[in-house]
The first five atom37 places (N, CA, C, CB, O) and aatype in JSON, in Angstrom:
{
  "aatype": [20, 20, 20, 20, 20, 20, 20, 20, 20, 20, 20, 20, 20, 20, 20, 20, 20, 20, 20, 20, 20, 20, 20, 20, 20, 20, 20, 20, 20, 20, 20, 20, 20, 20, 20, 20, 20, 20, 20, 20, 20, 20, 20, 20, 20, 20, 20, 20, 20, 20, 20, 20, 20, 20, 20, 20, 20, 20, 20, 20, 20, 20, 20, 20, 20, 20, 20, 20, 20, 20, 20, 20, 20, 20, 20, 20, 20, 20, 20, 20, 20, 20, 20, 20, 20, 20, 20, 20, 20, 20, 20, 20, 20, 20, 20, 20, 20, 20],
  "atom_mask": [
    [1, 1, 1, 1, 1],
    [1, 1, 1, 1, 1],
    [1, 1, 1, 1, 1],
    [1, 1, 1, 1, 1],
    [1, 1, 1, 1, 1],
    [1, 1, 1, 1, 1],
    [1, 1, 1, 1, 1],
    [1, 1, 1, 1, 1],
    [1, 1, 1, 1, 1],
    [1, 1, 1, 1, 1],
    [1, 1, 1, 1, 1],
    [1, 1, 1, 1, 1],
    [1, 1, 1, 1, 1],
    [1, 1, 1, 1, 1],
    [1, 1, 1, 1, 1],
    [1, 1, 1, 1, 1],
    [1, 1, 1, 1, 1],
    [1, 1, 1, 1, 1],
    [1, 1, 1, 1, 1],
    [1, 1, 1, 1, 1],
    [1, 1, 1, 1, 1],
    [1, 1, 1, 1, 1],
    [1, 1, 1, 1, 1],
    [1, 1, 1, 1, 1],
    [1, 1, 1, 1, 1],
    [1, 1, 1, 1, 1],
    [1, 1, 1, 1, 1],
    [1, 1, 1, 1, 1],
    [1, 1, 1, 1, 1],
    [1, 1, 1, 1, 1],
    [1, 1, 1, 1, 1],
    [1, 1, 1, 1, 1],
    [1, 1, 1, 1, 1],
    [1, 1, 1, 1, 1],
    [1, 1, 1, 1, 1],
    [1, 1, 1, 1, 1],
    [1, 1, 1, 1, 1],
    [1, 1, 1, 1, 1],
    [1, 1, 1, 1, 1],
    [1, 1, 1, 1, 1],
    [1, 1, 1, 1, 1],
    [1, 1, 1, 1, 1],
    [1, 1, 1, 1, 1],
    [1, 1, 1, 1, 1],
    [1, 1, 1, 1, 1],
    [1, 1, 1, 1, 1],
    [1, 1, 1, 1, 1],
    [1, 1, 1, 1, 1],
    [1, 1, 1, 1, 1],
    [1, 1, 1, 1, 1],
    [1, 1, 1, 1, 1],
    [1, 1, 1, 1, 1],
    [1, 1, 1, 1, 1],
    [1, 1, 1, 1, 1],
    [1, 1, 1, 1, 1],
    [1, 1, 1, 1, 1],
    [1, 1, 1, 1, 1],
    [1, 1, 1, 1, 1],
    [1, 1, 1, 1, 1],
    [1, 1, 1, 1, 1],
    [1, 1, 1, 1, 1],
    [1, 1, 1, 1, 1],
    [1, 1, 1, 1, 1],
    [1, 1, 1, 1, 1],
    [1, 1, 1, 1, 1],
    [1, 1, 1, 1, 1],
    [1, 1, 1, 1, 1],
    [1, 1, 1, 1, 1],
    [1, 1, 1, 1, 1],
    [1, 1, 1, 1, 1],
    [1, 1, 1, 1, 1],
    [1, 1, 1, 1, 1],
    [1, 1, 1, 1, 1],
    [1, 1, 1, 1, 1],
    [1, 1, 1, 1, 1],
    [1, 1, 1, 1, 1],
    [1, 1, 1, 1, 1],
    [1, 1, 1, 1, 1],
    [1, 1, 1, 1, 1],
    [1, 1, 1, 1, 1],
    [1, 1, 1, 1, 1],
    [1, 1, 1, 1, 1],
    [1, 1, 1, 1, 1],
    [1, 1, 1, 1, 1],
    [1, 1, 1, 1, 1],
    [1, 1, 1, 1, 1],
    [1, 1, 1, 1, 1],
    [1, 1, 1, 1, 1],
    [1, 1, 1, 1, 1],
    [1, 1, 1, 1, 1],
    [1, 1, 1, 1, 1],
    [1, 1, 1, 1, 1],
    [1, 1, 1, 1, 1],
    [1, 1, 1, 1, 1],
    [1, 1, 1, 1, 1],
    [1, 1, 1, 1, 1],
    [1, 1, 1, 1, 1],
    [1, 1, 1, 1, 1]
  ],
  "atom_positions": [
    [[-6.72, -11.13, -4.1], [-7.78, -10.15, -3.91], [-7.13, -8.84, -3.45], [-8.87, -10.66, -2.88], [-6.32, -8.82, -2.52]],
    [[-7.51, -7.75, -4.12], [-6.96, -6.46, -3.72], [-7.86, -5.77, -2.7], [-6.77, -5.57, -4.96], [-8.95, -6.25, -2.38]],
    [[-7.39, -4.65, -2.2], [-8.11, -3.92, -1.15], [-9.51, -3.49, -1.61], [-7.31, -2.69, -0.73], [-10.46, -3.58, -0.84]],
    [[-9.63, -3.02, -2.84], [-10.92, -2.57, -3.34], [-11.93, -3.71, -3.4], [-10.76, -1.94, -4.73], [-13.08, -3.56, -3.0]],
    [[-11.49, -4.86, -3.89], [-12.36, -6.04, -3.97], [-12.79, -6.5, -2.58], [-11.65, -7.2, -4.72], [-13.94, -6.87, -2.36]],
    [[-11.84, -6.49, -1.64], [-12.14, -6.89, -0.28], [-13.18, -5.96, 0.36], [-10.87, -6.92, 0.56], [-14.09, -6.41, 1.04]],
    [[-13.03, -4.66, 0.13], [-14.0, -3.7, 0.67], [-15.4, -3.95, 0.12], [-13.56, -2.26, 0.34], [-16.38, -3.85, 0.86]],
    [[-15.5, -4.28, -1.15], [-16.8, -4.55, -1.77], [-17.45, -5.77, -1.12], [-16.65, -4.77, -3.29], [-18.63, -5.75, -0.77]],
    [[-16.67, -6.83, -0.95], [-17.18, -8.05, -0.34], [-17.63, -7.8, 1.1], [-16.12, -9.17, -0.37], [-18.71, -8.22, 1.5]],
    [[-16.81, -7.1, 1.86], [-17.15, -6.83, 3.26], [-18.36, -5.9, 3.38], [-15.96, -6.22, 3.99], [-19.18, -6.06, 4.28]],
    [[-18.47, -4.94, 2.47], [-19.63, -4.05, 2.48], [-20.91, -4.84, 2.19], [-19.46, -2.91, 1.44], [-21.93, -4.6, 2.83]],
    [[-20.85, -5.75, 1.26], [-22.02, -6.59, 0.94], [-22.43, -7.43, 2.15], [-21.71, -7.5, -0.26], [-23.61, -7.57, 2.44]],
    [[-21.45, -8.0, 2.85], [-21.75, -8.8, 4.05], [-22.35, -7.92, 5.14], [-20.47, -9.51, 4.57], [-23.29, -8.33, 5.82]],
    [[-21.8, -6.72, 5.32], [-22.32, -5.79, 6.32], [-23.74, -5.38, 5.96], [-21.42, -4.55, 6.44], [-24.61, -5.32, 6.84]],
    [[-24.0, -5.11, 4.71], [-25.35, -4.73, 4.27], [-26.34, -5.87, 4.49], [-25.33, -4.33, 2.78], [-27.51, -5.63, 4.8]],
    [[-25.88, -7.1, 4.32], [-26.75, -8.26, 4.55], [-27.16, -8.34, 6.02], [-26.06, -9.56, 4.11], [-28.3, -8.68, 6.33]],
    [[-26.24, -8.03, 6.92], [-26.57, -7.98, 8.35], [-27.62, -6.9, 8.62], [-25.31, -7.72, 9.2], [-28.55, -7.1, 9.4]],
    [[-27.46, -5.77, 7.96], [-28.34, -4.63, 8.19], [-29.77, -4.91, 7.72], [-27.8, -3.4, 7.48], [-30.71, -4.29, 8.21]],
    [[-29.93, -5.83, 6.77], [-31.26, -6.13, 6.25], [-32.21, -6.65, 7.33], [-31.16, -7.14, 5.13], [-33.42, -6.48, 7.22]],
    [[-31.67, -7.29, 8.36], [-32.48, -7.71, 9.51], [-32.22, -6.68, 10.61], [-32.11, -9.2, 9.98], [-31.38, -6.88, 11.48]],
    [[-32.96, -5.58, 10.55], [-32.67, -4.4, 11.37], [-32.72, -4.69, 12.86], [-33.64, -3.31, 11.04], [-31.89, -4.17, 13.61]],
    [[-33.67, -5.51, 13.32], [-33.76, -5.8, 14.75], [-32.52, -6.55, 15.24], [-35.01, -6.63, 15.04], [-31.97, -6.22, 16.3]],
    [[-32.08, -7.53, 14.48], [-30.87, -8.26, 14.85], [-29.65, -7.35, 14.77], [-30.68, -9.48, 13.95], [-28.75, -7.44, 15.61]],
    [[-29.63, -6.49, 13.77], [-28.52, -5.56, 13.6], [-28.42, -4.63, 14.81], [-28.68, -4.74, 12.31], [-27.33, -4.37, 15.31]],
    [[-29.58, -4.12, 15.28], [-29.59, -3.25, 16.46], [-29.09, -3.99, 17.7], [-31.0, -2.69, 16.71], [-28.33, -3.43, 18.48]],
    [[-29.53, -5.23, 17.88], [-29.07, -6.02, 19.02], [-27.56, -6.2, 18.97], [-29.77, -7.38, 19.05], [-26.88, -6.07, 19.99]],
    [[-27.03, -6.5, 17.79], [-25.6, -6.67, 17.6], [-24.87, -5.37, 17.92], [-25.29, -7.12, 16.17], [-23.85, -5.37, 18.62]],
    [[-25.39, -4.26, 17.42], [-24.78, -2.95, 17.65], [-24.71, -2.63, 19.14], [-25.56, -1.87, 16.91], [-23.66, -2.2, 19.63]],
    [[-25.8, -2.83, 19.84], [-25.84, -2.54, 21.28], [-24.89, -3.47, 22.03], [-27.28, -2.7, 21.82], [-24.17, -3.02, 22.93]],
    [[-24.89, -4.73, 21.68], [-24.01, -5.7, 22.33], [-22.54, -5.33, 22.15], [-24.27, -7.09, 21.77], [-21.76, -5.36, 23.1]],
    [[-22.16, -4.98, 20.93], [-20.77, -4.61, 20.66], [-20.37, -3.35, 21.42], [-20.56, -4.41, 19.16], [-19.27, -3.27, 21.97]],
    [[-21.26, -2.36, 21.44], [-20.94, -1.12, 22.16], [-20.8, -1.38, 23.66], [-22.01, -0.07, 21.9], [-19.9, -0.83, 24.3]],
    [[-21.69, -2.19, 24.22], [-21.59, -2.52, 25.64], [-20.29, -3.25, 25.95], [-22.78, -3.38, 26.07], [-19.67, -3.03, 26.99]],
    [[-19.88, -4.12, 25.04], [-18.62, -4.83, 25.21], [-17.46, -3.84, 25.25], [-18.42, -5.86, 24.06], [-16.58, -3.95, 26.1]],
    [[-17.44, -2.89, 24.34], [-16.38, -1.88, 24.31], [-16.37, -1.08, 25.61], [-16.55, -0.93, 23.1], [-15.31, -0.83, 26.19]],
    [[-17.55, -0.68, 26.08], [-17.64, 0.14, 27.3], [-17.14, -0.61, 28.54], [-19.07, 0.58, 27.52], [-16.74, 0.02, 29.52]],
    [[-17.14, -1.93, 28.51], [-16.65, -2.73, 29.63], [-15.18, -3.11, 29.49], [-17.49, -3.99, 29.77], [-14.58, -3.65, 30.42]],
    [[-14.61, -2.85, 28.35], [-13.23, -3.23, 28.07], [-12.27, -2.34, 28.88], [-12.92, -3.11, 26.54], [-12.42, -1.12, 28.86]],
    [[-11.31, -2.92, 29.59], [-10.39, -2.12, 30.42], [-9.65, -1.02, 29.66], [-9.38, -3.03, 31.06], [-9.42, 0.06, 30.21]],
    [[-9.3, -1.27, 28.42], [-8.6, -0.25, 27.64], [-9.47, 0.99, 27.46], [-8.19, -0.81, 26.26], [-8.99, 2.12, 27.55]],
    [[-10.77, 0.77, 27.2], [-11.69, 1.91, 27.1], [-11.82, 2.6, 28.46], [-13.08, 1.45, 26.59], [-11.73, 3.82, 28.55]],
    [[-12.04, 1.82, 29.5], [-12.27, 2.38, 30.83], [-11.11, 3.27, 31.28], [-12.49, 1.26, 31.83], [-11.33, 4.28, 31.95]],
    [[-9.89, 2.89, 30.92], [-8.71, 3.65, 31.34], [-8.32, 4.77, 30.38], [-7.56, 2.72, 31.51], [-7.43, 5.56, 30.68]],
    [[-8.98, 4.84, 29.25], [-8.61, 5.83, 28.23], [-9.09, 7.22, 28.61], [-9.19, 5.43, 26.88], [-10.17, 7.4, 29.17]],
    [[-8.27, 8.2, 28.29], [-8.68, 9.6, 28.42], [-9.15, 10.14, 27.08], [-7.51, 10.46, 28.97], [-9.92, 11.1, 27.0]],
    [[-8.67, 9.5, 26.01], [-9.01, 9.89, 24.64], [-9.57, 8.67, 23.91], [-7.76, 10.47, 23.88], [-9.0, 7.58, 23.99]],
    [[-10.68, 8.86, 23.21], [-11.34, 7.79, 22.47], [-11.53, 8.26, 21.03], [-12.71, 7.41, 23.12], [-11.94, 9.39, 20.78]],
    [[-11.22, 7.39, 20.08], [-11.5, 7.68, 18.68], [-12.8, 6.98, 18.3], [-10.32, 7.22, 17.75], [-13.02, 5.82, 18.64]],
    [[-13.65, 7.69, 17.6], [-14.94, 7.15, 17.17], [-15.14, 7.51, 15.71], [-16.12, 7.69, 18.06], [-14.3, 8.16, 15.09]],
    [[-16.26, 7.09, 15.17], [-16.61, 7.47, 13.8], [-18.11, 7.67, 13.73], [-16.14, 6.39, 12.77], [-18.86, 7.16, 14.56]],
    [[-18.54, 8.4, 12.74], [-19.96, 8.59, 12.48], [-20.35, 7.55, 11.44], [-20.28, 10.07, 11.98], [-19.94, 7.64, 10.28]],
    [[-21.13, 6.55, 11.83], [-21.41, 5.43, 10.92], [-22.32, 5.81, 9.76], [-22.02, 4.3, 11.69], [-23.17, 6.69, 9.87]],
    [[-22.11, 5.1, 8.67], [-23.05, 5.2, 7.55], [-24.17, 4.21, 7.81], [-22.34, 4.92, 6.17], [-24.16, 3.52, 8.83]],
    [[-25.11, 4.14, 6.91], [-26.34, 3.34, 7.09], [-26.09, 1.96, 7.69], [-27.03, 3.18, 5.76], [-26.73, 1.62, 8.69]],
    [[-25.22, 1.18, 7.13], [-25.09, -0.21, 7.57], [-23.88, -0.46, 8.48], [-25.01, -1.11, 6.37], [-23.54, -1.62, 8.74]],
    [[-23.24, 0.59, 8.95], [-22.13, 0.4, 9.88], [-22.65, 0.38, 11.32], [-21.07, 1.52, 9.71], [-23.67, 1.0, 11.63]],
    [[-21.96, -0.35, 12.16], [-22.33, -0.43, 13.57], [-22.28, 0.96, 14.19], [-21.4, -1.4, 14.34], [-21.32, 1.71, 13.97]],
    [[-23.29, 1.29, 14.94], [-23.36, 2.58, 15.61], [-22.29, 2.69, 16.69], [-24.75, 2.8, 16.21], [-21.95, 1.7, 17.33]],
    [[-21.78, 3.88, 16.89], [-20.86, 4.15, 18.0], [-21.46, 5.22, 18.92], [-19.48, 4.62, 17.46], [-20.77, 5.73, 19.81]],
    [[-22.72, 5.55, 18.71], [-23.35, 6.64, 19.48], [-23.3, 6.42, 20.99], [-24.79, 6.8, 19.05], [-23.01, 7.35, 21.74]],
    [[-23.57, 5.21, 21.43], [-23.57, 4.92, 22.87], [-22.17, 5.11, 23.45], [-24.08, 3.48, 23.14], [-22.01, 5.68, 24.53]],
    [[-21.18, 4.63, 22.74], [-19.79, 4.79, 23.18], [-19.43, 6.27, 23.25], [-18.81, 4.04, 22.23], [-18.86, 6.74, 24.23]],
    [[-19.79, 7.0, 22.2], [-19.47, 8.42, 22.14], [-20.15, 9.2, 23.26], [-19.86, 8.99, 20.79], [-19.51, 9.98, 23.95]],
    [[-21.45, 8.98, 23.42], [-22.18, 9.71, 24.48], [-21.64, 9.37, 25.87], [-23.69, 9.37, 24.4], [-21.49, 10.25, 26.72]],
    [[-21.35, 8.1, 26.09], [-20.8, 7.69, 27.38], [-19.44, 8.34, 27.61], [-20.69, 6.15, 27.47], [-19.15, 8.82, 28.71]],
    [[-18.62, 8.35, 26.59], [-17.3, 8.98, 26.71], [-17.44, 10.46, 27.05], [-16.49, 8.82, 25.4], [-16.73, 10.98, 27.91]],
    [[-18.37, 11.15, 26.39], [-18.59, 12.56, 26.7], [-19.05, 12.73, 28.15], [-19.63, 13.17, 25.74], [-18.57, 13.62, 28.85]],
    [[-19.98, 11.88, 28.59], [-20.46, 11.95, 29.97], [-19.33, 11.72, 30.97], [-21.58, 10.92, 30.2], [-19.32, 12.28, 32.07]],
    [[-18.36, 10.88, 30.57], [-17.22, 10.58, 31.45], [-16.08, 11.58, 31.27], [-16.71, 9.16, 31.17], [-14.98, 11.4, 31.8]],
    [[-16.36, 12.65, 30.52], [-15.38, 13.73, 30.3], [-14.12, 13.25, 29.56], [-14.98, 14.35, 31.63], [-13.04, 13.8, 29.75]],
    [[-14.29, 12.23, 28.73], [-13.2, 11.78, 27.88], [-13.18, 12.66, 26.63], [-13.36, 10.26, 27.5], [-14.21, 13.2, 26.22]],
    [[-12.03, 12.8, 26.02], [-11.91, 13.49, 24.74], [-12.27, 12.49, 23.65], [-10.47, 14.08, 24.52], [-11.74, 11.38, 23.63]],
    [[-13.18, 12.88, 22.75], [-13.58, 12.0, 21.66], [-13.1, 12.62, 20.35], [-15.14, 11.78, 21.64], [-13.42, 13.76, 20.03]],
    [[-12.33, 11.85, 19.61], [-11.8, 12.29, 18.33], [-12.55, 11.61, 17.19], [-10.28, 11.99, 18.23], [-12.85, 10.42, 17.25]],
    [[-12.85, 12.39, 16.16], [-13.49, 11.87, 14.95], [-12.57, 12.11, 13.76], [-14.88, 12.54, 14.72], [-11.89, 13.14, 13.7]],
    [[-12.55, 11.17, 12.81], [-11.69, 11.34, 11.63], [-12.34, 12.24, 10.59], [-11.37, 9.98, 11.01], [-13.56, 12.32, 10.47]],
    [[-11.48, 12.9, 9.84], [-11.91, 13.68, 8.68], [-10.86, 13.49, 7.61], [-12.11, 15.21, 9.03], [-9.69, 13.81, 7.81]],
    [[-11.28, 12.96, 6.46], [-10.34, 12.76, 5.36], [-9.93, 14.11, 4.8], [-10.97, 11.87, 4.25], [-10.75, 15.0, 4.6]],
    [[-8.64, 14.25, 4.55], [-8.12, 15.5, 4.0], [-8.64, 15.71, 2.59], [-6.57, 15.49, 4.02], [-8.69, 14.78, 1.78]],
    [[-9.02, 16.93, 2.3], [-9.49, 17.27, 0.95], [-8.33, 17.58, 0.03], [-10.45, 18.45, 1.0], [-8.49, 17.59, -1.19]],
    [[-7.15, 17.84, 0.61], [-5.99, 18.22, -0.2], [-4.89, 17.16, -0.24], [-5.42, 19.51, 0.32], [-4.04, 17.17, -1.13]],
    [[-4.92, 16.22, 0.73], [-3.89, 15.19, 0.8], [-4.53, 13.82, 0.64], [-3.1, 15.28, 2.12], [-5.16, 13.31, 1.58]],
    [[-4.39, 13.22, -0.51], [-5.02, 11.92, -0.78], [-4.52, 10.87, 0.22], [-4.73, 11.45, -2.23], [-3.32, 10.71, 0.45]],
    [[-5.48, 10.15, 0.81], [-5.15, 9.07, 1.72], [-4.8, 9.52, 3.13], [-4.02, 8.31, 1.17], [-4.41, 8.69, 3.96]],
    [[-4.92, 10.81, 3.42], [-4.58, 11.31, 4.75], [-5.86, 11.6, 5.53], [-3.71, 12.6, 4.65], [-6.82, 12.17, 5.01]],
    [[-5.84, 11.19, 6.79], [-6.98, 11.4, 7.66], [-6.49, 12.16, 8.89], [-7.66, 10.05, 8.05], [-5.49, 11.8, 9.5]],
    [[-7.22, 13.2, 9.25], [-6.91, 13.97, 10.45], [-8.0, 13.68, 11.48], [-6.81, 15.51, 10.13], [-9.13, 13.36, 11.12]],
    [[-7.65, 13.8, 12.75], [-8.62, 13.57, 13.83], [-8.86, 14.86, 14.59], [-8.12, 12.46, 14.78], [-7.93, 15.6, 14.9]],
    [[-10.13, 15.1, 14.9], [-10.53, 16.33, 15.57], [-11.38, 16.01, 16.79], [-11.3, 17.25, 14.6], [-12.25, 15.14, 16.76]],
    [[-11.1, 16.74, 17.88], [-11.89, 16.59, 19.08], [-13.27, 17.17, 18.82], [-11.21, 17.27, 20.3], [-13.41, 18.21, 18.18]],
    [[-14.29, 16.49, 19.34], [-15.67, 16.9, 19.11], [-16.45, 16.67, 20.4], [-16.32, 16.12, 17.91], [-16.26, 15.65, 21.06]],
    [[-17.33, 17.61, 20.75], [-18.16, 17.48, 21.95], [-19.65, 17.41, 21.63], [-17.9, 18.64, 22.89], [-20.49, 17.4, 22.53]],
    [[-19.96, 17.36, 20.32], [-21.37, 17.4, 19.93], [-21.52, 16.83, 18.53], [-21.92, 18.86, 20.0], [-20.73, 17.14, 17.64]],
    [[-22.53, 16.0, 18.33], [-22.76, 15.39, 17.02], [-23.09, 16.43, 15.94], [-23.88, 14.38, 17.11], [-22.86, 16.18, 14.76]],
    [[-23.61, 17.56, 16.34], [-24.09, 18.54, 15.35], [-22.96, 19.12, 14.5], [-24.82, 19.67, 16.07], [-23.23, 19.67, 13.42]],
    [[-21.73, 19.02, 14.93], [-20.63, 19.61, 14.15], [-20.07, 18.64, 13.12], [-19.52, 20.07, 15.09], [-19.21, 19.01, 12.32]],
    [[-20.53, 17.4, 13.13], [-20.01, 16.42, 12.18], [-20.58, 16.64, 10.79], [-20.32, 15.01, 12.65], [-21.73, 17.07, 10.63]],
    [[-19.78, 16.35, 9.79], [-20.21, 16.49, 8.39], [-20.81, 15.19, 7.92], [-19.04, 16.91, 7.48], [-21.24, 15.09, 6.77]]
  ]
}
């Protein structure tokens, strides 16, 4: 199985979780709370996050908490000129995300 095939399979499984929205929300909140209690997160000065698509687990709680704790939050942006390259940018507000 190649990377493209694996991504398709995993996306289908993720979408199936999302179909039960209440359970998906509970899972999302549980996972974020787990991250917020993790010692690596607690000791971090810099946190990398992402802006989720429809069926991806939300990171909003982690991001907002990190901002409240004055941590630097980095978001990825795929390069438009360099295929396969991702750059990370510090962000203090969701409104600047694309």
